[in-house]
mmCIF file of C-alpha atoms in Angstrom:
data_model
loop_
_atom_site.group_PDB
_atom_site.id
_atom_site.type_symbol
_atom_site.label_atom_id
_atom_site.label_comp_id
_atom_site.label_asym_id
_atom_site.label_seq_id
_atom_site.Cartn_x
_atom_site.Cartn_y
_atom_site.Cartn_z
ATOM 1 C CA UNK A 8 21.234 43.549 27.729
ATOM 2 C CA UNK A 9 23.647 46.240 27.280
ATOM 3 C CA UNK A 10 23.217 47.036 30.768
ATOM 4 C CA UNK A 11 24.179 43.732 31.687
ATOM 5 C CA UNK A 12 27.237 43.994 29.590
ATOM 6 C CA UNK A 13 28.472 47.178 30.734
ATOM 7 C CA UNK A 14 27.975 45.827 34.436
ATOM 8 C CA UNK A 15 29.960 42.640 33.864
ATOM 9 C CA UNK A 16 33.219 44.538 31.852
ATOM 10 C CA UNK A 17 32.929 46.953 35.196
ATOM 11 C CA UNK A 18 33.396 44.128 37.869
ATOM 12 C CA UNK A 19 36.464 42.130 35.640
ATOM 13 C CA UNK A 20 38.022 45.502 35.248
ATOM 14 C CA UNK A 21 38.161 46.347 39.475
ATOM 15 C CA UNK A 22 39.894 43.738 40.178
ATOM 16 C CA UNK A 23 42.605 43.847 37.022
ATOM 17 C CA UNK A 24 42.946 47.190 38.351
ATOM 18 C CA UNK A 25 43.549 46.668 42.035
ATOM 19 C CA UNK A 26 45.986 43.621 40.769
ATOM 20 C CA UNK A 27 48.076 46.379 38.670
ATOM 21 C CA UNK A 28 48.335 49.151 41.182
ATOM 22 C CA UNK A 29 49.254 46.853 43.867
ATOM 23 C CA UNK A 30 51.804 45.173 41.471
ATOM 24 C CA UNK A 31 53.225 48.740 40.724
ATOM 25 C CA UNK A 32 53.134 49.579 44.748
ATOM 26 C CA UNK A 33 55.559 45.644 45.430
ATOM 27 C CA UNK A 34 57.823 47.060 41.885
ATOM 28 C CA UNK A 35 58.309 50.400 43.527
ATOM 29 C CA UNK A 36 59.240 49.078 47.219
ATOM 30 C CA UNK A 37 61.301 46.520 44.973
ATOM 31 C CA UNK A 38 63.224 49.420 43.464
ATOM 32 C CA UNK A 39 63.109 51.237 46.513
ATOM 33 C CA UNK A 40 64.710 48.589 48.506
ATOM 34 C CA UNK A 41 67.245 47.859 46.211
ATOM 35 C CA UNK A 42 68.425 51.863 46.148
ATOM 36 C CA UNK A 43 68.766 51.301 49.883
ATOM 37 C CA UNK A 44 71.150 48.656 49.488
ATOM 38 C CA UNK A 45 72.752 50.201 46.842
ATOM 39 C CA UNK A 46 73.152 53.557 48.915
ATOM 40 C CA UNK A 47 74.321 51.350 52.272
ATOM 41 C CA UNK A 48 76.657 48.958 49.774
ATOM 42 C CA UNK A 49 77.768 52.788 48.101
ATOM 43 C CA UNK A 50 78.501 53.823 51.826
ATOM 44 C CA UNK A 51 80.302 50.910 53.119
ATOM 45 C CA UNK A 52 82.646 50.710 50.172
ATOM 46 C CA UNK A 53 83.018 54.935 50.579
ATOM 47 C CA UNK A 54 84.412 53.945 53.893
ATOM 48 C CA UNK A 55 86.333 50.512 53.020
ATOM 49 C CA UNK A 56 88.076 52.891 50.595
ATOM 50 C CA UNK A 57 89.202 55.736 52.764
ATOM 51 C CA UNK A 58 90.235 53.484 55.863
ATOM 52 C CA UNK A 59 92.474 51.944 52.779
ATOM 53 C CA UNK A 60 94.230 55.197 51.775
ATOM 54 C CA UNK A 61 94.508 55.805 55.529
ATOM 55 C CA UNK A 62 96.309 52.579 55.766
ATOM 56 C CA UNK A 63 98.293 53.049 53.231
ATOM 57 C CA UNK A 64 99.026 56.678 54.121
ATOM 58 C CA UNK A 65 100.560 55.649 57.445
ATOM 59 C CA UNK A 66 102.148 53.008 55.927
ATOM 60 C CA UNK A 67 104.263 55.114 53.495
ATOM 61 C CA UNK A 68 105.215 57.553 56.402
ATOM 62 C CA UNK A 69 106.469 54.902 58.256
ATOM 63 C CA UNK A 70 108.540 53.566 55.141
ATOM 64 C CA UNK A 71 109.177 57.029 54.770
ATOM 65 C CA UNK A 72 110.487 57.133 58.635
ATOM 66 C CA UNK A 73 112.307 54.435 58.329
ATOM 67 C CA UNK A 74 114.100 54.455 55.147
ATOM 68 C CA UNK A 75 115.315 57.943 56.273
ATOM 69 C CA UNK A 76 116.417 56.611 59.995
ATOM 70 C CA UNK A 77 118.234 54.212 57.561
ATOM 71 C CA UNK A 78 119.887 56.762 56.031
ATOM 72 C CA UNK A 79 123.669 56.658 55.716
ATOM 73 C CA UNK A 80 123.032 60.223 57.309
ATOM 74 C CA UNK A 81 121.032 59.743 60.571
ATOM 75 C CA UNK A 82 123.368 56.499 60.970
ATOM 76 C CA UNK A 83 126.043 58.343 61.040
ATOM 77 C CA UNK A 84 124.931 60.856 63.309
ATOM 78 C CA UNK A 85 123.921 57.775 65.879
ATOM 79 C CA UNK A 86 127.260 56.114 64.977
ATOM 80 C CA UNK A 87 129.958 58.691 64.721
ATOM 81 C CA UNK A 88 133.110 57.374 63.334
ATOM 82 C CA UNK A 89 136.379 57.964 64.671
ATOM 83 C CA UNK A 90 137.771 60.336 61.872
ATOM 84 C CA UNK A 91 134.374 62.591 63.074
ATOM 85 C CA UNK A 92 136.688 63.625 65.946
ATOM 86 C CA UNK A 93 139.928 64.460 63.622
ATOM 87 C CA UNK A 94 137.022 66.348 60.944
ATOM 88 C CA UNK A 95 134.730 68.176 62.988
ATOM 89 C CA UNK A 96 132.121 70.535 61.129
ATOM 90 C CA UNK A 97 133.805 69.343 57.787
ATOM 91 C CA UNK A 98 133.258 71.471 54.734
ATOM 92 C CA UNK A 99 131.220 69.363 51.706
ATOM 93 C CA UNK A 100 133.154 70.594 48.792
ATOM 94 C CA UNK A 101 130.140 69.497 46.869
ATOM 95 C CA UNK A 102 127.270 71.597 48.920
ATOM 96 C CA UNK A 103 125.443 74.676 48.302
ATOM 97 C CA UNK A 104 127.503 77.188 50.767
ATOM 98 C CA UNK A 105 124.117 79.592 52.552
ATOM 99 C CA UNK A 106 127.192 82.132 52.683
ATOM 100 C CA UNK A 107 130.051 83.703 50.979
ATOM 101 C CA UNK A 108 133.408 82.438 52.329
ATOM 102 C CA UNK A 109 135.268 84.278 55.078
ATOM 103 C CA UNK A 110 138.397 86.179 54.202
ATOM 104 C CA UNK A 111 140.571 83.522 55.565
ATOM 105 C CA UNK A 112 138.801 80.863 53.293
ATOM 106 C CA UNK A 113 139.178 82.645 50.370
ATOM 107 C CA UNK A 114 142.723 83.058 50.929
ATOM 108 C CA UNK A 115 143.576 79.578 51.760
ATOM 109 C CA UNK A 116 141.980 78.368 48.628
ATOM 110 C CA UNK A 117 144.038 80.649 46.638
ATOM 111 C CA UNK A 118 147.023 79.394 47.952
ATOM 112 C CA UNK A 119 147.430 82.545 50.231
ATOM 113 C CA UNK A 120 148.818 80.417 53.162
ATOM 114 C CA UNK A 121 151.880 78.308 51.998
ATOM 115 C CA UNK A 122 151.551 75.126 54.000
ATOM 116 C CA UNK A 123 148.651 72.119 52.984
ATOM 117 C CA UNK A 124 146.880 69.919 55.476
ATOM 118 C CA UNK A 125 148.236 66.237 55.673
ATOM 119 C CA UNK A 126 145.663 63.480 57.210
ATOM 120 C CA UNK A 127 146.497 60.996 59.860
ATOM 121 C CA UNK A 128 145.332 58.459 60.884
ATOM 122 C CA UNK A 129 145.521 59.370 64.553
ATOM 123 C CA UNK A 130 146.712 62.974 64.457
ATOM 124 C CA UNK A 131 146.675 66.147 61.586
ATOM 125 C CA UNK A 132 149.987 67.990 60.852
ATOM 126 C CA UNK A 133 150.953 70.463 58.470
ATOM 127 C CA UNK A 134 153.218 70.593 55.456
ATOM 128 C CA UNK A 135 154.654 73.978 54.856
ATOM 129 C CA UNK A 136 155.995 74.980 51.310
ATOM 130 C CA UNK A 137 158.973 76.325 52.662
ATOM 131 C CA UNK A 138 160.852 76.288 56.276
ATOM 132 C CA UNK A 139 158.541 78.479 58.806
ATOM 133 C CA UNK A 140 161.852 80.437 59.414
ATOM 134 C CA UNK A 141 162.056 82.201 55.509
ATOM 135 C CA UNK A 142 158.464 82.815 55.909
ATOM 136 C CA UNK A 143 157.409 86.891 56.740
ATOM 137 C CA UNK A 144 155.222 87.329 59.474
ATOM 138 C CA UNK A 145 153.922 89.993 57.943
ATOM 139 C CA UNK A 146 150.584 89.413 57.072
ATOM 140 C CA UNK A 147 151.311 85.720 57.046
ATOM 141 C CA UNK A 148 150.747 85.375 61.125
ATOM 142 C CA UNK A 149 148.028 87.996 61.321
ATOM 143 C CA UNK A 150 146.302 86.200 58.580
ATOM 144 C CA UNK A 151 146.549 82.943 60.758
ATOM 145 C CA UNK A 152 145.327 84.950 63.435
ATOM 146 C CA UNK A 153 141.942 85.956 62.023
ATOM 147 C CA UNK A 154 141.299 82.665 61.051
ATOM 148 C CA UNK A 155 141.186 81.756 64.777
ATOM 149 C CA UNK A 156 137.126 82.554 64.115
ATOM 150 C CA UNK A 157 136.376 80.074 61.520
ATOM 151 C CA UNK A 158 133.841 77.145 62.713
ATOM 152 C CA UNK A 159 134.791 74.968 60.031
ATOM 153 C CA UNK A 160 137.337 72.443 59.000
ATOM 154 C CA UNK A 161 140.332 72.663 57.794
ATOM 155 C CA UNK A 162 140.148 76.341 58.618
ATOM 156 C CA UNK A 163 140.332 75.833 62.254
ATOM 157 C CA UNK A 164 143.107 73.330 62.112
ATOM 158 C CA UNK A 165 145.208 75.450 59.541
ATOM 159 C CA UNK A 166 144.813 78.702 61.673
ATOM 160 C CA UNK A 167 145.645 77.540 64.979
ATOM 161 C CA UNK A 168 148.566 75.379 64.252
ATOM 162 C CA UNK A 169 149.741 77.892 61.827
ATOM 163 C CA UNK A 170 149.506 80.529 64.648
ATOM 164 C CA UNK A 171 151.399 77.908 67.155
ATOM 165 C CA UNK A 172 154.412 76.915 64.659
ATOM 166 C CA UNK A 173 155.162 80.729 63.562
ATOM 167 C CA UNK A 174 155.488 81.629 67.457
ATOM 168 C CA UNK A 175 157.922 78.531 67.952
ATOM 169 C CA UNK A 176 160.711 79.814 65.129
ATOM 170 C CA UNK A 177 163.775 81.141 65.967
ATOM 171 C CA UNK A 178 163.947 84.896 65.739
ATOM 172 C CA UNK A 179 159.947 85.250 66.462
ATOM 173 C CA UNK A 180 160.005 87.838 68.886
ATOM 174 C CA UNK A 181 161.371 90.228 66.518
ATOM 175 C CA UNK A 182 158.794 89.170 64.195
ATOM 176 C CA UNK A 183 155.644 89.436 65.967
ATOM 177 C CA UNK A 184 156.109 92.557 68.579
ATOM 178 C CA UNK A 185 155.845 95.088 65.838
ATOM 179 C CA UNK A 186 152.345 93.128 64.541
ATOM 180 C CA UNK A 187 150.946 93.285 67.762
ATOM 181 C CA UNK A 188 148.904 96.638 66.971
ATOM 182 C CA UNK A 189 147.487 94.165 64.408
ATOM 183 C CA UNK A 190 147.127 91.177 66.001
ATOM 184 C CA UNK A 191 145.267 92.419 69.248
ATOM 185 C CA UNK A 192 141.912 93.408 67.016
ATOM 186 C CA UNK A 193 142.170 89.936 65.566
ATOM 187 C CA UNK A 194 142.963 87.704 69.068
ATOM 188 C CA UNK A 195 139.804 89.880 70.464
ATOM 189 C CA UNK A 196 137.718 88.974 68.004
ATOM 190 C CA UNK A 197 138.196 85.094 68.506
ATOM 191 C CA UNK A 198 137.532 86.364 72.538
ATOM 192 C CA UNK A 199 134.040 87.919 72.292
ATOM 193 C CA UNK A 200 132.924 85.122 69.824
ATOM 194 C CA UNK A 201 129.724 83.658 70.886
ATOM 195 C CA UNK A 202 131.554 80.037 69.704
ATOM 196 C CA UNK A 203 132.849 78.453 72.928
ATOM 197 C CA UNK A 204 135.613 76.589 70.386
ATOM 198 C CA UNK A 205 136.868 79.877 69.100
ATOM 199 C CA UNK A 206 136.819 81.025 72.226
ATOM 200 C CA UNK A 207 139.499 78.724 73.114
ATOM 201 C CA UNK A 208 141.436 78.831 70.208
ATOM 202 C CA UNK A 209 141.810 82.239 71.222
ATOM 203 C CA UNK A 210 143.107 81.855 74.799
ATOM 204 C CA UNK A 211 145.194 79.841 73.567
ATOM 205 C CA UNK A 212 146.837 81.746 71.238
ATOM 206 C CA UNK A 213 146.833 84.291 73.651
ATOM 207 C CA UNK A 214 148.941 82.604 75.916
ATOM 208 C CA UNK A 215 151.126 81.531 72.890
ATOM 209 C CA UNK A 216 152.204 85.118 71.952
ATOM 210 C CA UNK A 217 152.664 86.243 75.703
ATOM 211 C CA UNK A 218 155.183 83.504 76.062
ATOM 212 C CA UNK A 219 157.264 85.233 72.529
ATOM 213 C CA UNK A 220 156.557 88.646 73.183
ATOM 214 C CA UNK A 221 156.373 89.352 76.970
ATOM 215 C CA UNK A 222 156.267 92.539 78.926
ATOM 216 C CA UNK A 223 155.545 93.928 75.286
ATOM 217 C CA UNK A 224 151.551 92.628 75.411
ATOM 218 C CA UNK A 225 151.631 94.227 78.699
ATOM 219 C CA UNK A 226 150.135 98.023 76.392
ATOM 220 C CA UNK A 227 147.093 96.124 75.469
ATOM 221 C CA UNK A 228 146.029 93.789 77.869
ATOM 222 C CA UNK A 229 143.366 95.966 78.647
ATOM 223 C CA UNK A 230 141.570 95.414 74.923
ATOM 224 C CA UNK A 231 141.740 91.395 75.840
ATOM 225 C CA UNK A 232 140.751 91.535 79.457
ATOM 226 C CA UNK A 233 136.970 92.726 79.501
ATOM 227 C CA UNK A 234 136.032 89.725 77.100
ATOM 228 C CA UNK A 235 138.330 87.048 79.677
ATOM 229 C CA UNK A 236 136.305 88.819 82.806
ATOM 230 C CA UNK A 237 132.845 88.417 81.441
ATOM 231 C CA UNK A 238 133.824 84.579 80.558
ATOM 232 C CA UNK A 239 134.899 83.650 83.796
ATOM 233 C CA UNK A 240 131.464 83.706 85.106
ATOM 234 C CA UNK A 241 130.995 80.589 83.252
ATOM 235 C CA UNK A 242 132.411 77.800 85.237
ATOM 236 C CA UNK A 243 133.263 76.090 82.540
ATOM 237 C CA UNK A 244 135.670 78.472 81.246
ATOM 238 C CA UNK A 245 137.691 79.606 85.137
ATOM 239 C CA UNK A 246 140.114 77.141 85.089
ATOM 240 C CA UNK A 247 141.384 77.852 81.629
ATOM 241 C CA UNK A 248 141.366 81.455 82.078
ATOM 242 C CA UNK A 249 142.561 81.302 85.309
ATOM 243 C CA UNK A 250 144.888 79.590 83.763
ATOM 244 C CA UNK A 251 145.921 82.342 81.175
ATOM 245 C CA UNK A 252 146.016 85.389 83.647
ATOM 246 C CA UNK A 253 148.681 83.240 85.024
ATOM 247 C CA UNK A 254 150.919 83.079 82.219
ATOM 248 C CA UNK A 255 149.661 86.762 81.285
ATOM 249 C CA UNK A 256 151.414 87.521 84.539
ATOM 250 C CA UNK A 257 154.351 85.221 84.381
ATOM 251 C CA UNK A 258 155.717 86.548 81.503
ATOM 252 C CA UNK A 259 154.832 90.131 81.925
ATOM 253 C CA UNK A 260 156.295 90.640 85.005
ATOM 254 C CA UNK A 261 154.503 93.380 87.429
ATOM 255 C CA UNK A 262 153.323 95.173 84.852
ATOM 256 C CA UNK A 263 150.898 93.246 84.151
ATOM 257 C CA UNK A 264 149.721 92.250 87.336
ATOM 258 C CA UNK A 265 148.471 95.739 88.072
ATOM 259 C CA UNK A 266 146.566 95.514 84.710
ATOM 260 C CA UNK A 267 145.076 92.269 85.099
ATOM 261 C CA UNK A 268 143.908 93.581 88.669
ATOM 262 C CA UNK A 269 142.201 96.672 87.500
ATOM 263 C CA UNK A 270 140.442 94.496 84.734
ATOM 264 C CA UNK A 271 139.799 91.772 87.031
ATOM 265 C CA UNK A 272 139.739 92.288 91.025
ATOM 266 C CA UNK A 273 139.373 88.611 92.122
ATOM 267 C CA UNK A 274 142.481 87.533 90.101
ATOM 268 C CA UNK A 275 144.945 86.053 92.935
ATOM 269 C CA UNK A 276 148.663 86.341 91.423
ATOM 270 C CA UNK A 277 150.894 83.250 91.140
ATOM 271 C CA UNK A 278 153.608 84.934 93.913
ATOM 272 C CA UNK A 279 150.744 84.974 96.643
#
């Protein structure tokens, strides 16, 4: 009887034991399964995310492009205005200056130079404190003269029209010939500058103070000659200083004719 027993509790407990492991094996794919989708939904929302900061990366470089080509800046730059011309390479009183300011700045904003700057509308001019005639030349024009190499407004403006309405005074000649030991080192300097701007702000007044001083220049031509020669190799640049040797010559007479020749061998003088 016991037998019996023990036989029948052994076959009902097979089968509630097959019925548990196999519901334990359909649980664990269950849970398996769902840690799939949870890994391929973890994935998919990994990579929703980042193509979203991508977007939104690119779209805050292009507000970031734009709202800088919008800039009153850049706009200006593709839209010059007309007072650009009359202003250019203007000094912002209000930026950081990289450097420490030239000679000729410093003396201009002390007051070194007695004449201001008055805007135009069309055309600058300049105000001087005092007639140009009661001014001394000495080291008023020389002063001007250096400031032939500044690159920036008003400086250029102040220096070459200062330069140009000293020379046109009565009684300049006797002003300026015993400067021009000084003034030669200062007019060469605005010759050999790398600036193509200075560079012509330097012919020019080159030409200016051979017209007051004649044959007088004609004793050092040769310090202003080697820097005209090497320029004239730039096309750009023959006509003007073809230009120069010309008045060099016209108002130095012979003299300087055989100078400009042995400085310059393919100069053809005006009386050929």
């Amino acid at each position: 009887m016991n037998k019996a027993v023990f036989f029948y509790r052994q076959l009902m407990y097979q089968p509630c034991c097959q019925w548990n492991k196999r519901e334990a094996m359909q649980k664990s794919e269950c849970h398996g399964g769902v840690h799939m989708r949870n890994r391929k939904a973890g994935s998919c929302d990994q990579r929703t995310l980042s193509s979203i900061q991508i977007k939104h990366r690119t779209t805050v470089q292009k507000s970031n492009s734009s709202s800088s080509a919008s800039s009153p800046e850049t706009a200006r730059k593709l839209h010059p205005r007309p007072s650009d011309k009359l202003n250019p390479k203007t000094i912002n009183p209000f930026g950081e200056q990289s450097r420490a300011p030239s000679a000729f700045a410093a003396i201009y904003s002390k007051g070194g130079i007695p004449c201001r700057l008055v805007h135009g509308s069309v055309k600058h001019r300049l105000q001087w404190e005092c007639p140009p005639e009661n001014l001394p030349f000495d080291p008023l024009l020389i002063t001007l003269a250096e400031g032939l190499r500044e690159t920036k407004h008003p400086y250029t403006f102040v220096s070459k029209e200062g330069f140009r309405e000293l020379l046109l005074i009565q009684g300049a000649p006797e002003k300026a010939v015993p400067l021009l030991p000084r003034l030669i080192p200062a007019l060469k300097a605005a010759l050999v500058h790398l600036d193509d701007e200075v560079f012509a702000r330097g012919l020019n007044a080159l030409m200016q103070l051979s017209v007051v001083v004649g044959p007088s220049l004609n004793d050092h031509l040769k310090h202003l000659l080697t820097s005209l020669s090497k320029r004239l190799r730039n096309k750009k640049f023959k006509e003007p200083i073809t230009s120069a040797l010309q008045k060099l010559e016209q108002h130095g007479g012979n003299g300087s004719l055989v100078i400009i020749k042995s400085k310059i061998p393919t100069y053809c003088s005006i009386c050929c």
